[in-house]
Short mmCIF file of C-alpha atoms (C1' of nucleotides) in Angstrom, two decimals:
data_model
loop_
_atom_site.label_atom_id
_atom_site.label_comp_id
_atom_site.label_asym_id
_atom_site.label_seq_id
_atom_site.Cartn_x
_atom_site.Cartn_y
_atom_site.Cartn_z
CA MET A 79 -44.60 45.07 -57.36
CA SER A 80 -45.46 44.05 -53.81
CA SER A 81 -45.48 46.47 -50.91
CA ILE A 82 -43.00 46.15 -48.08
CA GLN A 83 -44.05 43.56 -45.46
CA TYR A 84 -43.78 44.13 -41.71
CA THR A 85 -44.88 40.93 -40.03
CA LYS A 86 -44.26 39.99 -36.42
CA LYS A 87 -40.63 38.98 -35.93
CA ILE A 88 -39.04 37.56 -32.82
CA ALA A 89 -35.33 36.86 -32.80
CA LEU A 90 -33.67 34.45 -30.41
CA ILE A 91 -30.02 35.25 -29.89
CA ASP A 92 -28.12 32.43 -28.21
CA CYS A 93 -24.43 32.53 -27.29
CA ASN A 94 -22.54 29.55 -28.65
CA SER A 95 -21.02 27.28 -25.96
CA PHE A 96 -21.31 30.32 -23.72
CA TYR A 97 -19.15 29.35 -20.73
CA VAL A 98 -16.45 27.93 -22.98
CA SER A 99 -16.55 31.09 -25.10
CA CYS A 100 -16.10 33.20 -21.94
CA GLU A 101 -13.04 31.21 -20.89
CA ARG A 102 -11.63 31.53 -24.40
CA LEU A 103 -11.91 35.31 -24.33
CA PHE A 104 -9.10 35.48 -21.79
CA ASN A 105 -7.16 32.49 -22.95
CA PRO A 106 -6.50 32.54 -26.71
CA LYS A 107 -4.45 29.35 -26.48
CA ILE A 108 -7.61 27.28 -26.03
CA ARG A 109 -9.33 28.53 -29.17
CA LYS A 110 -9.82 25.74 -31.72
CA LYS A 111 -9.06 23.22 -28.97
CA PRO A 112 -11.50 20.93 -27.19
CA VAL A 113 -12.68 22.68 -24.01
CA VAL A 114 -15.29 21.85 -21.36
CA VAL A 115 -16.62 23.74 -18.35
CA LEU A 116 -17.78 21.86 -15.26
CA SER A 117 -20.75 22.51 -12.99
CA ASN A 118 -20.36 23.37 -9.33
CA ASN A 119 -18.30 20.94 -7.32
CA ASP A 120 -16.71 19.87 -10.62
CA GLY A 121 -19.62 17.47 -10.96
CA CYS A 122 -20.97 17.54 -14.52
CA ILE A 123 -20.02 18.86 -17.92
CA ILE A 124 -22.23 21.87 -18.63
CA SER A 125 -20.54 23.57 -21.57
CA ARG A 126 -18.58 22.08 -24.47
CA SER A 127 -16.72 23.57 -27.38
CA ASN A 128 -17.53 22.14 -30.82
CA GLU A 129 -14.24 20.24 -30.71
CA ALA A 130 -15.30 18.63 -27.43
CA LYS A 131 -18.72 17.76 -28.86
CA ALA A 132 -16.99 16.13 -31.81
CA LEU A 133 -15.13 13.84 -29.42
CA GLY A 134 -18.49 12.54 -28.25
CA ILE A 135 -18.46 14.21 -24.83
CA LYS A 136 -22.06 14.48 -23.75
CA MET A 137 -23.88 17.43 -22.19
CA GLY A 138 -24.70 17.04 -18.52
CA GLU A 139 -22.57 13.93 -18.18
CA PRO A 140 -20.68 13.42 -14.89
CA TYR A 141 -17.09 14.56 -15.25
CA PHE A 142 -15.57 11.33 -13.90
CA LYS A 143 -17.36 9.32 -16.58
CA GLU A 144 -15.76 11.33 -19.39
CA LYS A 145 -12.35 11.58 -17.77
CA ASN A 146 -10.79 8.95 -20.02
CA ILE A 147 -11.73 10.74 -23.23
CA ILE A 148 -10.72 14.04 -21.67
CA VAL A 149 -7.24 12.94 -20.66
CA LYS A 150 -6.64 11.03 -23.85
CA ASN A 151 -7.51 14.00 -26.07
CA ASN A 152 -5.97 16.66 -23.88
CA VAL A 153 -9.31 18.40 -23.42
CA GLN A 154 -8.99 21.67 -21.47
CA VAL A 155 -11.13 21.58 -18.33
CA PHE A 156 -12.45 24.55 -16.32
CA SER A 157 -14.45 24.85 -13.12
CA SER A 158 -17.31 27.27 -13.62
CA ASN A 159 -16.76 30.94 -12.83
CA TYR A 160 -20.19 32.51 -12.62
CA SER A 161 -19.14 36.03 -11.75
CA LEU A 162 -17.17 36.11 -15.00
CA TYR A 163 -19.99 34.63 -17.08
CA GLY A 164 -22.53 36.99 -15.51
CA ASP A 165 -20.37 39.96 -16.33
CA ILE A 166 -19.85 38.94 -19.97
CA SER A 167 -23.56 38.18 -20.25
CA ARG A 168 -24.46 41.73 -19.20
CA ARG A 169 -22.13 43.09 -21.88
CA VAL A 170 -23.79 40.93 -24.55
CA MET A 171 -27.29 42.02 -23.44
CA ARG A 172 -26.28 45.68 -23.42
CA THR A 173 -25.06 45.31 -26.98
CA LEU A 174 -28.32 43.64 -28.07
CA LYS A 175 -30.36 46.45 -26.55
CA ARG A 176 -28.96 48.83 -29.14
CA PHE A 177 -30.99 47.06 -31.80
CA ASN A 178 -34.28 47.26 -29.89
CA SER A 179 -35.06 47.97 -26.26
CA ASP A 180 -37.89 45.42 -26.44
CA ILE A 181 -35.73 42.61 -25.18
CA GLU A 182 -36.38 39.66 -22.92
CA VAL A 183 -33.24 38.39 -21.24
CA TYR A 184 -34.27 34.77 -21.08
CA SER A 185 -31.20 33.25 -19.48
CA ILE A 186 -27.54 33.98 -18.94
CA ASP A 187 -26.78 33.23 -22.60
CA GLU A 188 -30.06 33.85 -24.44
CA ALA A 189 -32.33 36.76 -25.27
CA PHE A 190 -35.48 37.29 -27.31
CA LEU A 191 -35.58 40.50 -29.32
CA ASP A 192 -38.59 42.03 -31.08
CA LEU A 193 -37.52 42.96 -34.61
CA SER A 194 -40.98 43.57 -36.04
CA ASN A 195 -40.05 47.09 -37.08
CA PHE A 196 -37.66 45.76 -39.71
CA SER A 197 -39.15 44.71 -43.03
CA ASP A 198 -39.39 41.08 -44.08
CA ASP A 199 -36.87 41.63 -46.85
CA GLU A 200 -34.12 43.05 -44.70
CA ILE A 201 -34.57 40.80 -41.65
CA GLU A 202 -31.87 38.28 -42.47
CA ASN A 203 -29.36 41.08 -42.97
CA VAL A 204 -30.33 42.55 -39.62
CA GLY A 205 -29.63 39.15 -38.06
CA ASN A 206 -26.20 39.05 -39.65
CA GLU A 207 -25.50 42.57 -38.45
CA ILE A 208 -26.46 41.74 -34.84
CA ARG A 209 -24.27 38.70 -34.91
CA SER A 210 -21.21 40.51 -36.17
CA VAL A 211 -21.62 43.49 -33.82
CA VAL A 212 -21.94 41.21 -30.76
CA LEU A 213 -18.87 39.30 -31.86
CA LYS A 214 -16.90 42.47 -32.44
CA TRP A 215 -17.84 44.21 -29.21
CA THR A 216 -17.85 41.30 -26.80
CA GLY A 217 -15.92 38.54 -28.53
CA ILE A 218 -18.80 36.11 -28.04
CA PRO A 219 -20.04 34.10 -31.06
CA THR A 220 -23.82 33.71 -31.30
CA SER A 221 -26.51 31.92 -33.27
CA ILE A 222 -29.65 33.76 -34.26
CA GLY A 223 -33.06 32.38 -35.18
CA ILE A 224 -35.86 34.65 -36.37
CA ALA A 225 -39.55 33.71 -36.72
CA LYS A 226 -43.12 34.77 -35.93
CA THR A 227 -43.29 33.23 -32.44
CA LYS A 228 -40.85 32.42 -29.67
CA THR A 229 -41.27 28.69 -30.17
CA LEU A 230 -40.55 28.99 -33.89
CA SER A 231 -37.57 31.26 -33.28
CA LYS A 232 -36.20 28.59 -30.94
CA ILE A 233 -36.46 26.15 -33.84
CA ALA A 234 -34.86 28.62 -36.24
CA ASN A 235 -32.06 29.03 -33.73
CA HIS A 236 -31.65 25.29 -33.44
CA ILE A 237 -31.12 25.12 -37.20
CA ALA A 238 -28.84 28.16 -37.18
CA LYS A 239 -26.52 26.42 -34.72
CA LYS A 240 -25.56 23.96 -37.45
CA LYS A 241 -25.05 26.59 -40.14
CA GLN A 242 -21.87 28.39 -41.04
CA SER A 243 -23.69 31.72 -41.28
CA GLY A 244 -25.20 31.31 -37.80
CA VAL A 245 -28.42 33.10 -38.81
CA VAL A 246 -31.71 31.49 -39.89
CA SER A 247 -34.96 33.31 -40.57
CA LEU A 248 -38.29 31.56 -41.06
CA ILE A 249 -40.01 34.82 -41.99
CA GLY A 250 -41.83 34.67 -45.31
CA ILE A 251 -41.33 30.92 -45.77
CA LYS A 252 -44.27 29.46 -47.71
CA ASN A 253 -44.26 25.85 -46.60
CA ILE A 254 -42.95 25.65 -43.07
CA ASP A 255 -43.99 21.98 -42.78
CA LEU A 256 -40.96 20.97 -44.84
CA ILE A 257 -38.76 22.47 -42.14
CA LEU A 258 -40.75 21.34 -39.10
CA GLU A 259 -40.76 17.79 -40.43
CA LYS A 260 -37.01 17.59 -39.85
CA VAL A 261 -37.21 18.84 -36.26
CA GLU A 262 -37.45 16.00 -33.76
CA ILE A 263 -40.23 16.39 -31.23
CA ASN A 264 -37.85 16.45 -28.27
CA ASP A 265 -36.04 19.42 -29.82
CA VAL A 266 -39.18 21.53 -29.56
CA TRP A 267 -39.16 24.12 -26.78
CA GLY A 268 -41.35 22.92 -23.92
CA VAL A 269 -41.21 19.26 -24.89
CA GLY A 270 -39.13 17.37 -22.35
CA LYS A 271 -38.53 13.72 -21.58
CA GLN A 272 -42.03 12.85 -20.39
CA LEU A 273 -43.87 14.63 -23.19
CA THR A 274 -41.57 13.06 -25.79
CA LYS A 275 -42.49 9.65 -24.46
CA PHE A 276 -46.18 10.53 -24.50
CA TYR A 277 -46.07 11.98 -28.01
CA ASN A 278 -44.09 9.03 -29.37
CA GLN A 279 -46.70 6.65 -27.97
CA ASN A 280 -49.26 8.60 -29.96
CA GLY A 281 -47.34 8.58 -33.21
CA ILE A 282 -45.91 12.10 -32.96
CA TYR A 283 -42.21 12.17 -33.73
CA ASN A 284 -41.56 15.61 -35.20
CA ALA A 285 -42.65 19.24 -34.94
CA LYS A 286 -44.82 19.08 -38.04
CA GLN A 287 -46.90 16.26 -36.60
CA LEU A 288 -47.51 18.20 -33.40
CA LYS A 289 -48.37 21.34 -35.33
CA ASN A 290 -51.01 19.49 -37.34
CA LYS A 291 -52.55 17.66 -34.38
CA PRO A 292 -55.96 19.11 -33.41
CA ASN A 293 -55.90 21.38 -30.37
CA THR A 294 -58.83 19.59 -28.77
CA TRP A 295 -56.92 16.34 -28.77
CA ILE A 296 -53.82 17.96 -27.25
CA LYS A 297 -55.76 19.74 -24.51
CA LYS A 298 -57.72 16.65 -23.65
CA ASN A 299 -54.77 14.30 -23.52
CA SER A 300 -52.05 16.63 -22.28
CA ASN A 301 -52.38 20.17 -20.92
CA VAL A 302 -52.65 23.84 -21.83
CA LEU A 303 -48.89 24.26 -22.12
CA SER A 304 -48.76 21.64 -24.84
CA SER A 305 -51.56 23.26 -26.81
CA ARG A 306 -49.80 26.59 -26.49
CA THR A 307 -46.69 25.02 -27.98
CA ALA A 308 -48.71 23.63 -30.89
CA MET A 309 -50.35 27.01 -31.52
CA GLU A 310 -46.96 28.70 -31.53
CA LEU A 311 -45.75 26.17 -34.11
CA ARG A 312 -48.67 27.35 -36.26
CA GLY A 313 -47.36 30.90 -36.00
CA ILE A 314 -49.93 32.11 -33.45
CA THR A 315 -48.41 33.98 -30.53
CA CYS A 316 -49.27 32.41 -27.17
CA VAL A 317 -46.10 33.18 -25.23
CA ASN A 318 -45.51 36.90 -25.02
CA LEU A 319 -42.22 38.71 -24.86
CA GLU A 320 -41.52 39.54 -21.20
CA THR A 321 -39.64 42.80 -21.57
CA LYS A 322 -40.05 43.99 -17.99
CA SER A 323 -38.03 41.97 -15.54
CA SER A 324 -40.47 40.93 -12.86
CA LYS A 325 -39.52 40.35 -9.25
CA ARG A 326 -38.66 36.79 -8.45
CA LYS A 327 -40.96 34.62 -6.34
CA SER A 328 -38.41 32.44 -4.63
CA CYS A 329 -34.70 32.25 -3.96
CA VAL A 330 -32.69 29.09 -3.47
CA VAL A 331 -29.12 28.65 -2.30
CA SER A 332 -27.96 25.06 -2.27
CA ARG A 333 -24.72 23.21 -2.83
CA SER A 334 -23.31 19.74 -3.07
CA PHE A 335 -20.48 19.24 -0.62
CA GLY A 336 -16.88 18.67 -1.70
CA GLN A 337 -16.95 15.67 0.62
CA ARG A 338 -19.81 13.97 2.43
CA ILE A 339 -20.88 15.40 5.78
CA GLU A 340 -21.90 13.21 8.68
CA ASN A 341 -21.39 15.67 11.46
CA PHE A 342 -24.29 17.85 12.67
CA GLN A 343 -22.07 20.82 13.46
CA GLU A 344 -20.69 20.95 9.92
CA LEU A 345 -24.15 20.73 8.47
CA ARG A 346 -25.17 23.65 10.70
CA GLU A 347 -22.30 25.71 9.33
CA ALA A 348 -23.26 24.95 5.76
CA ILE A 349 -26.92 25.81 6.35
CA ALA A 350 -26.01 29.01 8.17
CA GLY A 351 -23.76 30.03 5.27
CA TYR A 352 -26.42 29.34 2.63
CA SER A 353 -28.96 31.24 4.71
CA LEU A 354 -26.67 34.26 4.81
CA ASN A 355 -26.19 34.18 1.04
CA ALA A 356 -29.89 33.84 0.38
CA SER A 357 -30.74 36.66 2.80
CA GLU A 358 -28.22 38.92 1.15
CA LYS A 359 -29.62 38.10 -2.28
CA ILE A 360 -33.19 39.03 -1.41
CA ARG A 361 -32.05 42.16 0.45
CA SER A 362 -30.25 43.30 -2.67
CA GLU A 363 -33.60 43.11 -4.46
CA SER A 364 -35.54 44.68 -1.57
CA LEU A 365 -37.58 41.54 -1.05
CA PHE A 366 -38.90 39.89 2.11
CA ALA A 367 -39.59 36.21 2.71
CA LYS A 368 -42.65 34.83 4.42
CA SER A 369 -41.60 31.16 4.22
CA ILE A 370 -38.22 29.57 4.76
CA THR A 371 -37.42 26.00 3.80
CA VAL A 372 -34.33 24.05 4.74
CA PHE A 373 -33.49 20.72 3.11
CA ILE A 374 -30.79 18.07 3.39
CA ARG A 375 -30.19 14.87 1.51
CA THR A 376 -27.78 12.05 0.90
CA SER A 377 -26.66 11.04 -2.58
CA SER A 378 -29.35 9.43 -4.68
CA PHE A 379 -26.70 7.52 -6.61
CA GLN A 380 -25.24 5.42 -3.82
CA ASP A 381 -27.98 3.82 -1.83
CA ARG A 382 -25.73 1.27 -0.15
CA HIS A 383 -25.34 3.91 2.58
CA GLY A 384 -29.08 4.42 2.68
CA PHE A 385 -30.95 7.28 1.09
CA TYR A 386 -32.41 10.03 3.18
CA SER A 387 -33.96 13.29 2.08
CA ASN A 388 -36.06 15.64 4.12
CA SER A 389 -37.09 19.25 4.33
CA LYS A 390 -38.75 21.55 6.80
CA ARG A 391 -40.70 24.66 6.04
CA ILE A 392 -41.05 27.47 8.52
CA ASP A 393 -43.78 30.06 7.99
CA LEU A 394 -43.11 33.39 9.62
CA PRO A 395 -45.78 35.67 11.05
CA ILE A 396 -44.01 38.65 9.49
CA ALA A 397 -41.96 38.57 6.28
CA THR A 398 -38.27 39.21 6.82
CA ASN A 399 -34.93 39.58 5.08
CA ASN A 400 -32.94 39.78 8.27
CA SER A 401 -29.99 37.37 8.20
CA ILE A 402 -30.07 36.68 11.90
CA GLU A 403 -33.73 35.76 11.87
CA ILE A 404 -33.39 33.63 8.76
CA VAL A 405 -30.36 31.75 10.08
CA LYS A 406 -32.21 31.11 13.33
CA ALA A 407 -35.19 29.69 11.46
CA THR A 408 -33.18 27.40 9.20
CA LEU A 409 -31.01 26.07 12.02
CA ASN A 410 -34.14 25.33 13.99
CA GLY A 411 -35.62 23.55 11.01
CA LEU A 412 -32.41 21.59 10.50
CA GLU A 413 -32.60 20.21 14.03
CA GLY A 414 -35.99 18.79 13.21
CA ILE A 415 -34.87 16.86 10.15
CA PHE A 416 -31.26 15.88 10.89
CA LYS A 417 -30.75 12.18 11.43
CA ASN A 418 -27.55 10.64 12.64
CA GLY A 419 -25.72 7.99 10.65
CA TYR A 420 -26.16 9.34 7.12
CA ARG A 421 -23.54 10.71 4.74
CA TYR A 422 -25.10 13.97 3.58
CA GLN A 423 -24.26 15.09 0.06
CA LYS A 424 -26.27 18.24 -0.38
CA ALA A 425 -28.16 20.85 1.57
CA GLY A 426 -29.96 24.05 0.82
CA VAL A 427 -32.18 26.89 1.85
CA MET A 428 -35.17 28.27 0.01
CA LEU A 429 -36.82 31.60 0.69
CA SER A 430 -40.32 31.79 -0.74
CA HIS A 431 -43.51 33.83 -0.75
CA LEU A 432 -41.29 36.80 -1.45
CA SER A 433 -42.86 40.23 -1.37
CA ASP A 434 -41.94 43.88 -1.77
CA SER A 435 -40.76 45.97 1.11
CA THR A 436 -43.73 48.31 0.71
CA ASN A 437 -46.35 45.97 2.07
CA ASN A 438 -44.19 44.67 4.86
CA LYS A 439 -44.86 47.35 7.44
CA ASN A 440 -47.36 46.34 10.04
CA LEU A 441 -48.39 46.88 13.63
CA PHE A 442 -45.35 45.10 14.93
CA SER A 443 -42.72 47.02 13.01
CA SER A 444 -40.63 48.84 15.51
CA GLU A 445 -37.59 50.90 16.09
CA ARG A 446 -35.68 47.70 16.68
CA ASP A 447 -36.43 46.69 13.09
CA GLU A 448 -34.94 49.93 11.87
CA LYS A 449 -31.75 49.20 13.75
CA ILE A 450 -31.54 45.69 12.36
CA ASN A 451 -32.12 47.03 8.87
CA SER A 452 -29.24 49.43 9.13
CA LEU A 453 -27.03 46.67 10.52
CA MET A 454 -27.90 44.47 7.54
CA LYS A 455 -27.18 47.33 5.18
CA SER A 456 -23.74 47.93 6.61
CA ILE A 457 -22.92 44.21 6.45
CA ASP A 458 -23.97 44.16 2.79
CA ASN A 459 -21.93 47.24 1.98
CA THR A 460 -18.83 45.86 3.66
CA ASN A 461 -19.18 42.54 1.90
CA TYR A 462 -19.72 44.30 -1.41
CA ARG A 463 -16.55 46.32 -0.96
CA TYR A 464 -14.25 43.74 0.55
CA GLY A 465 -15.60 40.52 -0.83
CA ARG A 466 -18.36 38.19 0.17
CA SER A 467 -18.31 36.81 3.71
CA THR A 468 -15.88 39.43 5.00
CA LEU A 469 -18.55 39.92 7.63
CA SER A 470 -20.45 36.80 8.59
CA LEU A 471 -22.04 35.10 11.56
CA ALA A 472 -20.07 32.78 13.81
CA SER A 473 -22.54 29.98 13.08
CA ALA A 474 -21.47 29.94 9.42
CA GLY A 475 -18.10 28.45 10.40
CA VAL A 476 -14.59 29.28 9.36
CA HIS A 477 -12.84 26.15 8.11
CA LYS A 478 -15.48 24.81 5.77
CA ILE A 479 -13.72 21.63 4.76
CA TRP A 480 -16.98 20.62 3.07
CA ASN A 481 -16.82 23.46 0.55
CA SER A 482 -17.40 22.59 -3.11
CA LYS A 483 -14.56 21.27 -5.18
CA ARG A 484 -13.11 23.70 -7.75
CA GLN A 485 -9.92 22.18 -8.99
CA HIS A 486 -9.86 23.64 -12.48
CA CYS A 487 -10.57 27.29 -11.84
CA SER A 488 -9.10 29.86 -14.16
CA LYS A 489 -7.78 32.97 -12.46
CA ILE A 490 -10.01 35.29 -14.44
CA ASP A 491 -12.62 37.45 -12.87
CA THR A 492 -13.59 40.64 -14.63
CA ALA A 493 -14.99 41.96 -11.37
CA ASP A 494 -11.54 41.62 -9.83
CA PHE A 495 -9.26 44.43 -10.90
CA TYR A 496 -6.03 42.54 -10.17
CA SER A 497 -6.98 39.69 -12.44
CA LEU A 498 -7.56 41.84 -15.48
CA PRO A 499 -5.35 40.90 -18.40
CA THR A 500 -2.72 43.52 -19.15
CA ILE A 501 -1.90 44.78 -22.60
CA LYS A 502 1.58 46.09 -23.25
CA ALA A 503 2.03 48.86 -25.76
CA ILE A 504 5.22 48.61 -27.73
"C1'" DT B 723 -14.41 7.84 -5.06
"C1'" DC B 724 -16.45 11.24 -8.07
"C1'" DT B 725 -23.39 12.70 -10.76
"C1'" DG B 726 -24.91 21.16 -10.62
"C1'" DG B 727 -27.86 25.00 -9.31
"C1'" DG B 728 -31.69 28.13 -9.79
"C1'" DG B 729 -35.89 29.19 -11.55
"C1'" DT B 730 -41.28 29.03 -13.28
"C1'" DC B 731 -45.67 27.15 -14.08
"C1'" DC B 732 -49.36 23.66 -13.79
"C1'" DT B 733 -52.20 20.26 -11.64
"C1'" DA B 734 -54.00 16.72 -8.64
"C1'" DG B 735 -55.64 16.20 -4.43
"C1'" DG B 736 -56.48 17.45 0.43
"C1'" DA B 737 -58.84 20.57 3.67
"C1'" DC B 738 -62.59 23.09 4.50
"C1'" DC B 739 -67.13 25.12 3.95
"C1'" DC B 740 -71.98 25.20 3.00
"C1'" DT C 715 -79.70 5.00 10.39
"C1'" DC C 716 -79.07 6.98 6.09
"C1'" DT C 717 -73.35 10.04 5.15
"C1'" DG C 718 -74.00 14.42 -0.90
"C1'" DG C 719 -71.65 17.15 -3.73
"C1'" DG C 720 -70.01 21.36 -5.40
"C1'" DG C 721 -67.00 25.23 -4.74
"C1'" DT C 722 -62.68 27.45 -3.22
"C1'" DC C 723 -58.20 27.71 -1.57
"C1'" DC C 724 -53.74 25.95 -0.82
"C1'" DT C 725 -49.71 23.14 -1.37
"C1'" DA C 726 -46.48 19.55 -2.71
"C1'" DG C 727 -44.62 17.60 -6.37
"C1'" DG C 728 -43.89 17.06 -11.26
"C1'" DA C 729 -42.31 18.77 -15.61
"C1'" DC C 730 -39.89 21.86 -17.93
"C1'" DC C 731 -36.36 25.46 -18.87
"C1'" DC C 732 -31.30 27.09 -19.01
#
DNA sequence: TCTGGGGTCCTAGGACCC
DNA sequence: TCTGGGGTCCTAGGACCC
């Protein structure tokens, strides 16, 4: 009789068609029907129900290219609603935390969970339990892959997606090569378009072949990331679980316009608005920016109007999170890169070299700074209570005819009390 | 006509110094 | 007149992720 085994176990829990599943929560009529969710500006398809996938609608494809199939098959279309998805995501993560607090929230719809304290024998049952509890408490269906390393659990998850049970464990499997052989190289975590091309040229087409390639060869011909991936395929941990959420290093706010902008004044308004959003974001995390970048560009898909893309970085002597200062810097930068005669499609602001408030005090901090800080705080509080951009700066504009398109928005927003669905007791 | 947004990490190469 | 080469630091851009 063998003793109970407790090997390293990492689970990857991934919400199925997450944005679509969120929309379905509040709209039972679209269950079992083909549904897609669009990216900002109703540009691309970024989430598809299984029924939509079955129709051949591709991930990331521009909406207008799939419109024929969509209309013909009566596919339900939604503009994305990130405050809703963020809210549901937090509920899912809270539920997962009950199984182990060692959790890495990897993205809005994915988390890694350390399940090493469960025995090898019971691990699959634990997976099933997690899946059914999340479904019951949040209404979101998930797929779960469990293995010795993150990269392997990604693969297990990939396989689980196609299974009825939704749970796949690679723990205790004797000959993992038989499984890795069926995993295409471009489905391996960390292998993108370029690496796929490179590996194919060198006769590597599946995960097993990469796993069995000598590390020296990989390091010499590719880079350390690739060798890490190969090691992880061998079951050796190289990518640790990041359970503590670390402070971000940069913050970007950028948008495509609902219609092209040619006018300098409108571009100024857009940039001012993005600057305000970005400033508010870093303030909410008590961060300060040392560098500010502003960028503008025309569409890269229609060059008959001429392509133009440029950016300007401004380095500040003292890090700041003051909206007024940041807007001033970006508008200044914009003046330097704006060129007449182009149809601008997108613009954005990036705050980088972010640091903590603690090391921001210096010789030049003054009473004036204190006053500005309290002004910023009251603006943030007002906007939090009465909705974003209740208080703004005049430079951010009022009409905003260039705002993103959102023609398929559902009226749901769990952060908005008046939009909550009502349940009538009989 | 219409093609998202927000991140991280790595590396090659330039600037600079001795 | 001959014009080295190694080290460090920084950054822009590429690749990847969701």
